[in-house]
Amino acid sequence: MVRGSLGRLASRTLSVAGKWQHQQLRRLNIHEYQGAELMGKFGINVPKGAVVGSVQEVKEVLKNVFPSEKEIVVKSQILAGGRGLGTFKSGLKGGVHIVKAEEAESLAAKMLNQVLVTKQTGPQGKVVGKVYLCEKMSLVNEMYFAITLDRKTAGPLIIACAEGGTSIEDLAEKFPDKIVKVPVDVFKGITDEDAAKVVDGLAPKTADRQSSIEQIKKLYELFCKTDCTMLEINPLAETADKKLVAADAKLNFDDNAAFRQKEIFALRDTTQEDPREVAAAKADLNYIGLDGEIGCMVNGAGLAMATMDIIKLHGGTPANFLDVGGSASEGQVVEAFKILTSDDRVKAILVNIFGGIMKCDVIASGIVNAAKQVDLKVPVVVRLEGTNVDQGKRILKESGMTLITAEDLDDAAEKPLL
């Protein structure tokens, strides 16, 4: 329910200098069960649960963790939203089910190692490697809670709504007055007054007010101490025993904080990520996979964006954003080519280099060595300008490789389409 909704809500509701600001993209995303464990460490109320990776583990959890439970919530674990309404490629409908305890084992077997397709995964879906078994709670009310970063107020912003468990972005569009936003002074931290405003916005029906205020303060503490970029709970539920419980949560963390959040970043599940982006990160390359057919290797983010634009202008579609940076080594260039050629959709590769700190002869040597190591089955168009450009062109010419050279940006963008 919760995964992915705040990015859309923030883009619609957070105004920055008169323009709509999209959610920050530099982030670590963790699974629901990992988020629940982390919140529990900060004293935040979460449902009792256990994660399993095999049918045998399901048996053990039912025996040791839920010996007297009559019903169990079985949740597939993937890094994408819309799990409840998703469909497995095997035909099973729904990635989240409430079943009788004796049925949990057979259901988990149908989920584990199967591909779940949701509105956020794309048609390829994601493999369910873990299943989260949770207690079924008696909920009397469902609310929405989130903390994100707001440039307008230059600090954390708490978003709350008395209605949760549903599409919060649709609710915000139709009934914006129902959304309560409480900015927090990043230097003072959250005050009792701030937390009370949030609780008033949530409007719990039976939960103890002071206990609810303390829960809000603990959520803010988690957000700050773990370098979150986003903490979203949907629903933040009210139970029959008058408690606020984070029934389903999504947490993202700033990549720049990896050096001081080693325990959290060790939770990263690379099996849920684009393997091209994982390989690029290991090679210290800036790469984002797209859906086009022309692979791009460029130095500098600005030139990379311009290259993608001019490809579109000439009728093509870029397969990626790939910035090798200003000081890439020959080895990084080779790795870049391996990543580009691993994409079956790529029909041609465009290398566009303006040599400054990044010398053209280094790029040229990397291209030649990459062509020798990688079985190139698509044409490669190379446009070089700048430092050591003549040496770079000579290396390409003397390599004996079938490489297509381009004189300018328009020429470079047109040739992959021929």
Coordinates of C-alpha atoms in Angstrom, one line a residue:
M1 CA 0.0 0.0 0.0
V2 CA 2.6 2.5 1.1
R3 CA 5.5 1.9 -1.3
G4 CA 6.0 4.7 -3.8
S5 CA 3.1 6.9 -2.8
L6 CA 4.9 9.8 -1.0
G7 CA 7.0 10.6 -4.0
R8 CA 3.9 11.3 -6.0
L9 CA 2.2 13.1 -3.0
A10 CA 5.3 15.3 -2.4
S11 CA 5.5 16.2 -6.1
R12 CA 1.9 17.4 -6.0
T13 CA 1.8 19.1 -2.6
L14 CA 5.2 20.5 -1.8
S15 CA 5.8 23.8 -3.4
V16 CA 9.4 25.0 -3.8
A17 CA 10.0 28.5 -5.0
G18 CA 6.7 28.3 -6.9
K19 CA 7.5 25.1 -8.7
W20 CA 6.6 21.4 -7.9
Q21 CA 9.5 19.5 -6.4
H22 CA 10.0 15.8 -7.1
Q23 CA 11.2 13.3 -4.4
Q24 CA 15.0 13.0 -4.0
L25 CA 16.3 10.0 -6.0
R26 CA 19.6 9.4 -4.1
R27 CA 18.4 6.8 -1.6
L28 CA 18.6 3.4 -0.2
N29 CA 15.4 1.5 -0.1
I30 CA 14.8 -1.4 2.3
H31 CA 12.2 -4.1 2.7
E32 CA 9.1 -3.8 4.9
Y33 CA 10.4 -6.4 7.4
Q34 CA 13.7 -4.6 7.7
G35 CA 12.0 -1.3 8.3
A36 CA 9.8 -2.9 11.0
E37 CA 12.9 -4.2 12.8
L38 CA 14.5 -0.8 12.7
M39 CA 11.5 1.0 14.0
G40 CA 11.2 -1.5 16.8
K41 CA 14.7 -0.6 17.9
F42 CA 13.5 3.0 18.3
G43 CA 10.5 2.0 20.5
I44 CA 8.0 2.5 17.7
N45 CA 5.0 0.1 17.9
V46 CA 5.0 -2.4 15.0
P47 CA 3.1 -5.7 14.5
K48 CA 4.8 -8.9 15.6
G49 CA 6.4 -10.6 12.6
A50 CA 9.1 -12.8 11.2
V51 CA 10.6 -13.1 7.8
V52 CA 11.1 -16.4 6.0
G53 CA 12.9 -17.5 2.9
S54 CA 11.8 -21.1 2.7
V55 CA 8.8 -23.3 3.4
Q56 CA 10.7 -25.0 6.3
E57 CA 11.2 -21.6 7.9
V58 CA 7.5 -21.0 7.7
K59 CA 6.9 -24.1 9.7
E60 CA 9.4 -23.0 12.4
V61 CA 8.0 -19.5 12.6
L62 CA 4.4 -20.8 13.0
K63 CA 5.5 -23.1 15.8
N64 CA 7.8 -20.7 17.7
V65 CA 6.5 -17.2 17.0
F66 CA 2.8 -17.7 16.3
P67 CA 1.9 -20.9 18.3
S68 CA -1.6 -19.7 19.1
E69 CA -2.5 -17.4 16.2
K70 CA -5.6 -18.5 14.2
E71 CA -4.9 -16.1 11.3
I72 CA -1.7 -14.8 9.8
V73 CA -0.9 -12.0 7.4
V74 CA 1.4 -13.3 4.6
K75 CA 3.2 -10.5 2.8
S76 CA 5.5 -10.9 -0.2
Q77 CA 8.7 -8.8 0.1
I78 CA 9.8 -6.8 -3.0
L79 CA 11.0 -3.2 -3.3
A80 CA 7.9 -1.9 -5.1
G81 CA 4.5 -0.7 -4.2
G82 CA 1.1 -2.1 -5.1
R83 CA 1.8 -5.6 -3.7
G84 CA -1.7 -6.2 -2.5
L85 CA -3.1 -5.7 -6.0
G86 CA -0.3 -7.3 -7.8
T87 CA -0.4 -10.6 -9.7
F88 CA 2.2 -13.4 -9.8
K89 CA 3.3 -14.6 -13.2
S90 CA 2.2 -18.1 -11.9
G91 CA -1.4 -16.7 -11.8
L92 CA -1.7 -16.1 -8.0
K93 CA -3.6 -12.9 -7.4
G94 CA -2.3 -10.5 -4.7
G95 CA 1.0 -10.3 -2.9
V96 CA -0.6 -9.8 0.6
H97 CA -3.1 -12.2 2.1
I98 CA -4.8 -12.8 5.4
V99 CA -5.2 -16.6 5.8
K100 CA -5.8 -19.2 8.5
A101 CA -2.5 -20.2 10.2
E102 CA -2.7 -23.7 8.7
E103 CA -2.8 -22.2 5.2
A104 CA 0.2 -19.9 5.6
E105 CA 2.7 -22.6 4.6
S106 CA 1.1 -23.5 1.3
L107 CA 0.5 -19.8 0.4
A108 CA 4.1 -18.9 1.2
A109 CA 5.3 -21.8 -1.0
K110 CA 3.3 -20.2 -3.9
M111 CA 5.0 -16.8 -3.3
L112 CA 8.6 -17.7 -2.7
N113 CA 10.9 -17.5 -5.7
Q114 CA 8.0 -16.4 -7.9
V115 CA 7.7 -13.2 -9.9
L116 CA 5.3 -10.6 -8.7
V117 CA 4.1 -8.0 -11.1
T118 CA 2.6 -4.7 -9.7
K119 CA 1.9 -1.3 -11.1
Q120 CA 5.4 -0.2 -10.0
T121 CA 7.5 -3.1 -11.1
G122 CA 6.8 -2.9 -14.8
P123 CA 5.8 -6.0 -16.8
Q124 CA 9.0 -7.8 -15.9
G125 CA 8.0 -7.9 -12.2
K126 CA 10.3 -8.8 -9.3
V127 CA 11.3 -12.1 -7.7
V128 CA 9.9 -12.6 -4.2
G129 CA 12.9 -13.9 -2.2
K130 CA 11.4 -13.4 1.2
V131 CA 7.9 -13.5 2.8
Y132 CA 7.0 -11.6 5.9
L133 CA 4.6 -13.3 8.3
C134 CA 2.8 -11.0 10.7
E135 CA 0.2 -11.1 13.4
K136 CA -3.3 -10.1 12.4
M137 CA -4.2 -7.0 14.4
S138 CA -7.6 -5.7 15.4
L139 CA -7.5 -2.2 13.8
V140 CA -10.2 0.3 14.6
N141 CA -8.8 3.2 12.5
E142 CA -6.3 3.8 9.8
M143 CA -4.4 7.0 9.3
Y144 CA -1.5 8.3 7.1
F145 CA 1.9 9.6 8.4
A146 CA 5.1 10.6 6.6
I147 CA 8.2 12.7 7.1
T148 CA 10.1 14.0 4.1
L149 CA 12.5 16.8 3.3
D150 CA 11.1 20.2 2.2
R151 CA 13.4 22.7 0.5
K152 CA 10.8 25.5 1.1
T153 CA 11.2 25.3 4.9
A154 CA 14.8 24.0 4.7
G155 CA 14.1 21.0 7.0
P156 CA 11.9 18.0 7.7
L157 CA 8.2 18.2 7.0
I158 CA 5.7 15.9 8.7
I159 CA 2.6 15.1 6.6
A160 CA -0.4 13.6 8.4
C161 CA -3.9 12.7 7.4
A162 CA -6.8 11.2 9.4
E163 CA -7.6 8.9 6.5
G164 CA -5.1 6.2 5.6
G165 CA -4.7 2.8 4.1
T166 CA -5.6 4.1 0.7
S167 CA -4.2 6.1 -2.2
I168 CA -3.0 9.2 -0.3
E169 CA -2.1 11.1 -3.5
D170 CA -5.6 10.8 -4.8
L171 CA -7.0 11.9 -1.5
A172 CA -4.6 14.9 -1.5
E173 CA -5.8 15.9 -4.9
K174 CA -9.5 15.7 -4.2
F175 CA -9.5 16.9 -0.5
P176 CA -6.3 18.9 0.1
D177 CA -7.7 20.3 3.3
K178 CA -7.5 16.9 4.9
I179 CA -3.7 16.9 4.6
V180 CA -1.9 18.4 7.6
K181 CA 1.7 19.6 7.2
V182 CA 3.9 20.4 10.1
P183 CA 7.4 21.8 9.4
V184 CA 10.1 21.0 12.0
D185 CA 12.9 23.4 12.8
V186 CA 16.0 21.2 12.0
F187 CA 18.1 23.0 14.7
K188 CA 15.5 22.8 17.5
G189 CA 14.1 19.4 16.6
I190 CA 10.6 18.3 17.2
T191 CA 8.8 19.9 20.1
D192 CA 5.8 18.7 22.1
E193 CA 3.7 21.4 20.3
D194 CA 4.8 20.1 16.9
A195 CA 4.0 16.5 17.8
A196 CA 0.6 17.6 19.2
K197 CA -0.3 19.3 15.9
V198 CA 0.5 16.1 14.1
V199 CA -1.6 14.0 16.5
D200 CA -4.5 16.5 16.1
G201 CA -4.1 16.1 12.3
L202 CA -4.3 12.3 12.6
A203 CA -7.4 12.6 14.9
P204 CA -7.1 9.2 16.6
K205 CA -10.3 7.9 18.0
T206 CA -9.3 5.9 21.0
A207 CA -5.4 6.1 21.3
D208 CA -4.0 7.8 24.3
R209 CA -3.0 11.3 23.3
Q210 CA 0.2 11.5 25.3
S211 CA 1.4 8.1 24.1
S212 CA 0.6 9.1 20.5
I213 CA 2.7 12.3 20.9
E214 CA 5.6 10.2 22.2
Q215 CA 5.3 7.8 19.2
I216 CA 5.5 10.8 16.8
K217 CA 8.6 12.1 18.5
K218 CA 10.2 8.6 18.3
L219 CA 9.4 8.5 14.5
Y220 CA 11.1 11.9 14.1
E221 CA 14.1 10.6 16.1
L222 CA 14.4 7.7 13.8
F223 CA 14.2 9.9 10.7
C224 CA 17.0 12.1 11.9
K225 CA 19.4 9.6 13.5
T226 CA 19.3 7.2 10.5
D227 CA 19.6 9.9 7.8
C228 CA 16.3 9.2 6.2
T229 CA 15.2 11.0 3.1
M230 CA 11.7 9.6 3.6
L231 CA 9.7 7.8 6.2
E232 CA 6.2 6.9 5.2
I233 CA 3.6 4.9 7.2
N234 CA 0.4 3.9 5.5
P235 CA -1.5 2.9 7.4
L236 CA -0.5 4.2 10.8
A237 CA -3.2 2.2 12.6
E238 CA -5.1 2.5 15.8
T239 CA -5.6 -0.8 17.6
A240 CA -8.4 -2.0 19.9
D241 CA -6.0 -1.7 22.8
K242 CA -5.6 2.1 22.2
K243 CA -2.1 2.1 20.6
L244 CA -0.7 3.6 17.4
V245 CA 1.0 1.0 15.3
A246 CA 3.1 1.3 12.1
A247 CA 1.2 -1.3 10.2
D248 CA 3.1 -0.8 6.9
A249 CA 6.1 1.4 6.4
K250 CA 8.5 2.5 3.7
L251 CA 11.9 4.0 4.6
N252 CA 14.5 5.6 2.3
F253 CA 18.0 6.7 3.4
D254 CA 20.4 9.2 1.9
D255 CA 23.2 7.5 -0.1
N256 CA 25.6 10.2 1.1
A257 CA 25.2 8.9 4.7
A258 CA 26.5 5.4 3.8
F259 CA 29.8 6.0 5.6
R260 CA 28.1 6.5 9.0
Q261 CA 25.1 4.2 8.5
K262 CA 27.0 1.1 7.7
E263 CA 24.6 -1.2 9.6
I264 CA 21.6 0.1 7.6
F265 CA 23.3 0.1 4.2
A266 CA 24.3 -3.5 4.8
L267 CA 20.6 -4.2 4.4
R268 CA 20.7 -3.3 0.8
D269 CA 19.1 -6.0 -1.4
T270 CA 20.9 -5.8 -4.8
T271 CA 18.7 -8.7 -6.1
Q272 CA 15.8 -6.2 -6.2
E273 CA 17.8 -3.6 -8.2
D274 CA 18.6 -3.2 -11.9
P275 CA 21.7 -5.4 -12.3
R276 CA 23.1 -2.8 -14.7
E277 CA 22.9 -0.1 -12.0
V278 CA 24.5 -2.4 -9.5
A279 CA 27.4 -3.1 -11.8
A280 CA 27.8 0.6 -12.5
A281 CA 27.9 1.5 -8.8
K282 CA 30.7 -1.1 -8.3
A283 CA 32.7 0.5 -11.1
D284 CA 32.0 4.0 -9.7
L285 CA 30.0 5.0 -12.8
N286 CA 26.9 7.2 -12.8
Y287 CA 24.3 5.0 -14.6
I288 CA 20.5 5.0 -14.9
G289 CA 18.8 2.4 -17.0
L290 CA 16.1 3.6 -19.5
D291 CA 13.9 1.8 -22.1
G292 CA 15.4 3.0 -25.4
E293 CA 17.6 1.4 -28.0
I294 CA 20.7 3.7 -28.2
G295 CA 23.3 3.2 -25.4
C296 CA 25.1 6.3 -24.3
M297 CA 28.5 6.8 -22.8
V298 CA 29.3 10.5 -22.0
N299 CA 31.5 12.4 -19.6
G300 CA 29.7 15.0 -17.6
A301 CA 26.1 15.1 -16.5
G302 CA 25.2 18.2 -18.6
L303 CA 26.7 16.8 -21.8
A304 CA 24.9 13.4 -21.0
M305 CA 21.6 15.2 -20.8
A306 CA 22.2 17.1 -23.9
T307 CA 23.2 13.9 -25.7
M308 CA 20.0 12.2 -24.7
D309 CA 18.0 15.2 -25.8
I310 CA 19.5 15.4 -29.3
I311 CA 19.0 11.6 -29.7
K312 CA 15.3 12.2 -29.1
L313 CA 15.4 15.2 -31.4
H314 CA 16.6 13.0 -34.3
G315 CA 14.0 10.3 -33.6
G316 CA 15.9 7.9 -31.4
T317 CA 15.4 6.9 -27.7
P318 CA 18.3 6.7 -25.2
A319 CA 18.8 3.3 -23.4
N320 CA 20.5 4.9 -20.5
F321 CA 22.1 7.8 -18.7
L322 CA 25.8 7.0 -18.3
D323 CA 28.3 9.6 -17.1
V324 CA 31.9 8.3 -16.8
G325 CA 32.9 11.4 -15.0
G326 CA 35.9 13.7 -15.5
S327 CA 38.6 11.3 -14.3
A328 CA 37.6 7.8 -15.5
S329 CA 40.2 5.2 -16.0
E330 CA 40.6 2.9 -19.0
G331 CA 39.2 0.1 -16.8
Q332 CA 36.1 2.1 -16.1
V333 CA 35.5 2.6 -19.8
V334 CA 35.8 -1.1 -20.3
E335 CA 33.2 -1.7 -17.6
A336 CA 30.9 0.9 -19.1
F337 CA 30.9 -1.0 -22.4
K338 CA 30.2 -4.2 -20.7
I339 CA 27.1 -2.7 -19.0
L340 CA 25.9 -1.1 -22.2
T341 CA 26.2 -4.3 -24.2
S342 CA 24.5 -6.4 -21.5
D343 CA 21.2 -4.6 -22.5
D344 CA 19.5 -6.7 -25.2
R345 CA 17.5 -3.6 -26.3
V346 CA 20.6 -1.6 -27.3
K347 CA 20.8 -1.5 -31.1
A348 CA 23.7 1.0 -31.2
I349 CA 26.2 2.8 -28.9
L350 CA 27.0 6.5 -28.9
V351 CA 30.2 7.6 -27.2
N352 CA 30.2 11.4 -26.8
I353 CA 33.3 12.8 -25.0
F354 CA 34.5 16.3 -24.5
G355 CA 38.0 16.0 -23.3
G356 CA 39.0 18.3 -20.4
I357 CA 40.2 16.5 -17.4
M358 CA 39.0 13.4 -19.1
K359 CA 41.5 12.9 -22.0
C360 CA 40.3 11.7 -25.4
D361 CA 43.2 9.3 -25.8
V362 CA 42.3 7.5 -22.5
I363 CA 38.7 7.1 -23.7
A364 CA 39.9 5.9 -27.1
S365 CA 42.2 3.3 -25.5
G366 CA 39.3 2.1 -23.3
I367 CA 37.0 1.8 -26.3
V368 CA 39.5 -0.2 -28.2
N369 CA 40.2 -2.6 -25.3
A370 CA 36.5 -2.9 -24.5
A371 CA 35.8 -3.8 -28.2
K372 CA 38.4 -6.6 -27.8
Q373 CA 37.0 -7.9 -24.6
V374 CA 33.3 -7.5 -25.4
D375 CA 31.7 -9.2 -28.3
L376 CA 30.3 -6.1 -30.0
K377 CA 27.3 -7.0 -32.1
V378 CA 26.0 -3.4 -32.5
P379 CA 27.6 -0.4 -34.2
V380 CA 29.6 2.1 -32.1
V381 CA 29.6 5.8 -33.0
V382 CA 32.3 7.9 -31.4
R383 CA 32.5 11.6 -31.2
L384 CA 35.7 13.0 -29.5
E385 CA 36.6 16.7 -28.9
G386 CA 39.0 18.4 -26.5
T387 CA 42.3 17.4 -24.8
N388 CA 44.4 14.9 -26.8
V389 CA 41.7 14.6 -29.4
D390 CA 44.2 13.9 -32.3
Q391 CA 45.8 11.1 -30.3
G392 CA 42.4 9.7 -29.5
K393 CA 41.3 9.7 -33.1
R394 CA 44.6 8.1 -34.2
I395 CA 44.2 5.3 -31.6
L396 CA 40.7 4.5 -33.0
K397 CA 41.9 4.6 -36.6
E398 CA 44.9 2.4 -36.0
S399 CA 42.9 -0.2 -33.9
G400 CA 41.5 -1.9 -37.0
M401 CA 38.1 -1.9 -35.3
T402 CA 34.9 -1.1 -37.1
L403 CA 34.1 2.1 -35.3
I404 CA 32.1 5.0 -36.7
T405 CA 33.5 8.4 -36.1
A406 CA 31.4 11.6 -35.9
E407 CA 32.4 15.2 -36.3
D408 CA 29.8 17.0 -34.3
L409 CA 26.9 16.4 -32.0
D410 CA 24.2 16.3 -34.8
D411 CA 26.3 13.9 -36.8
A412 CA 26.8 11.7 -33.8
A413 CA 23.1 11.6 -33.0
E414 CA 22.1 10.8 -36.6
K415 CA 24.5 8.0 -37.3
P416 CA 23.2 5.4 -34.7
L417 CA 19.8 5.7 -36.5
L418 CA 21.1 5.0 -40.0

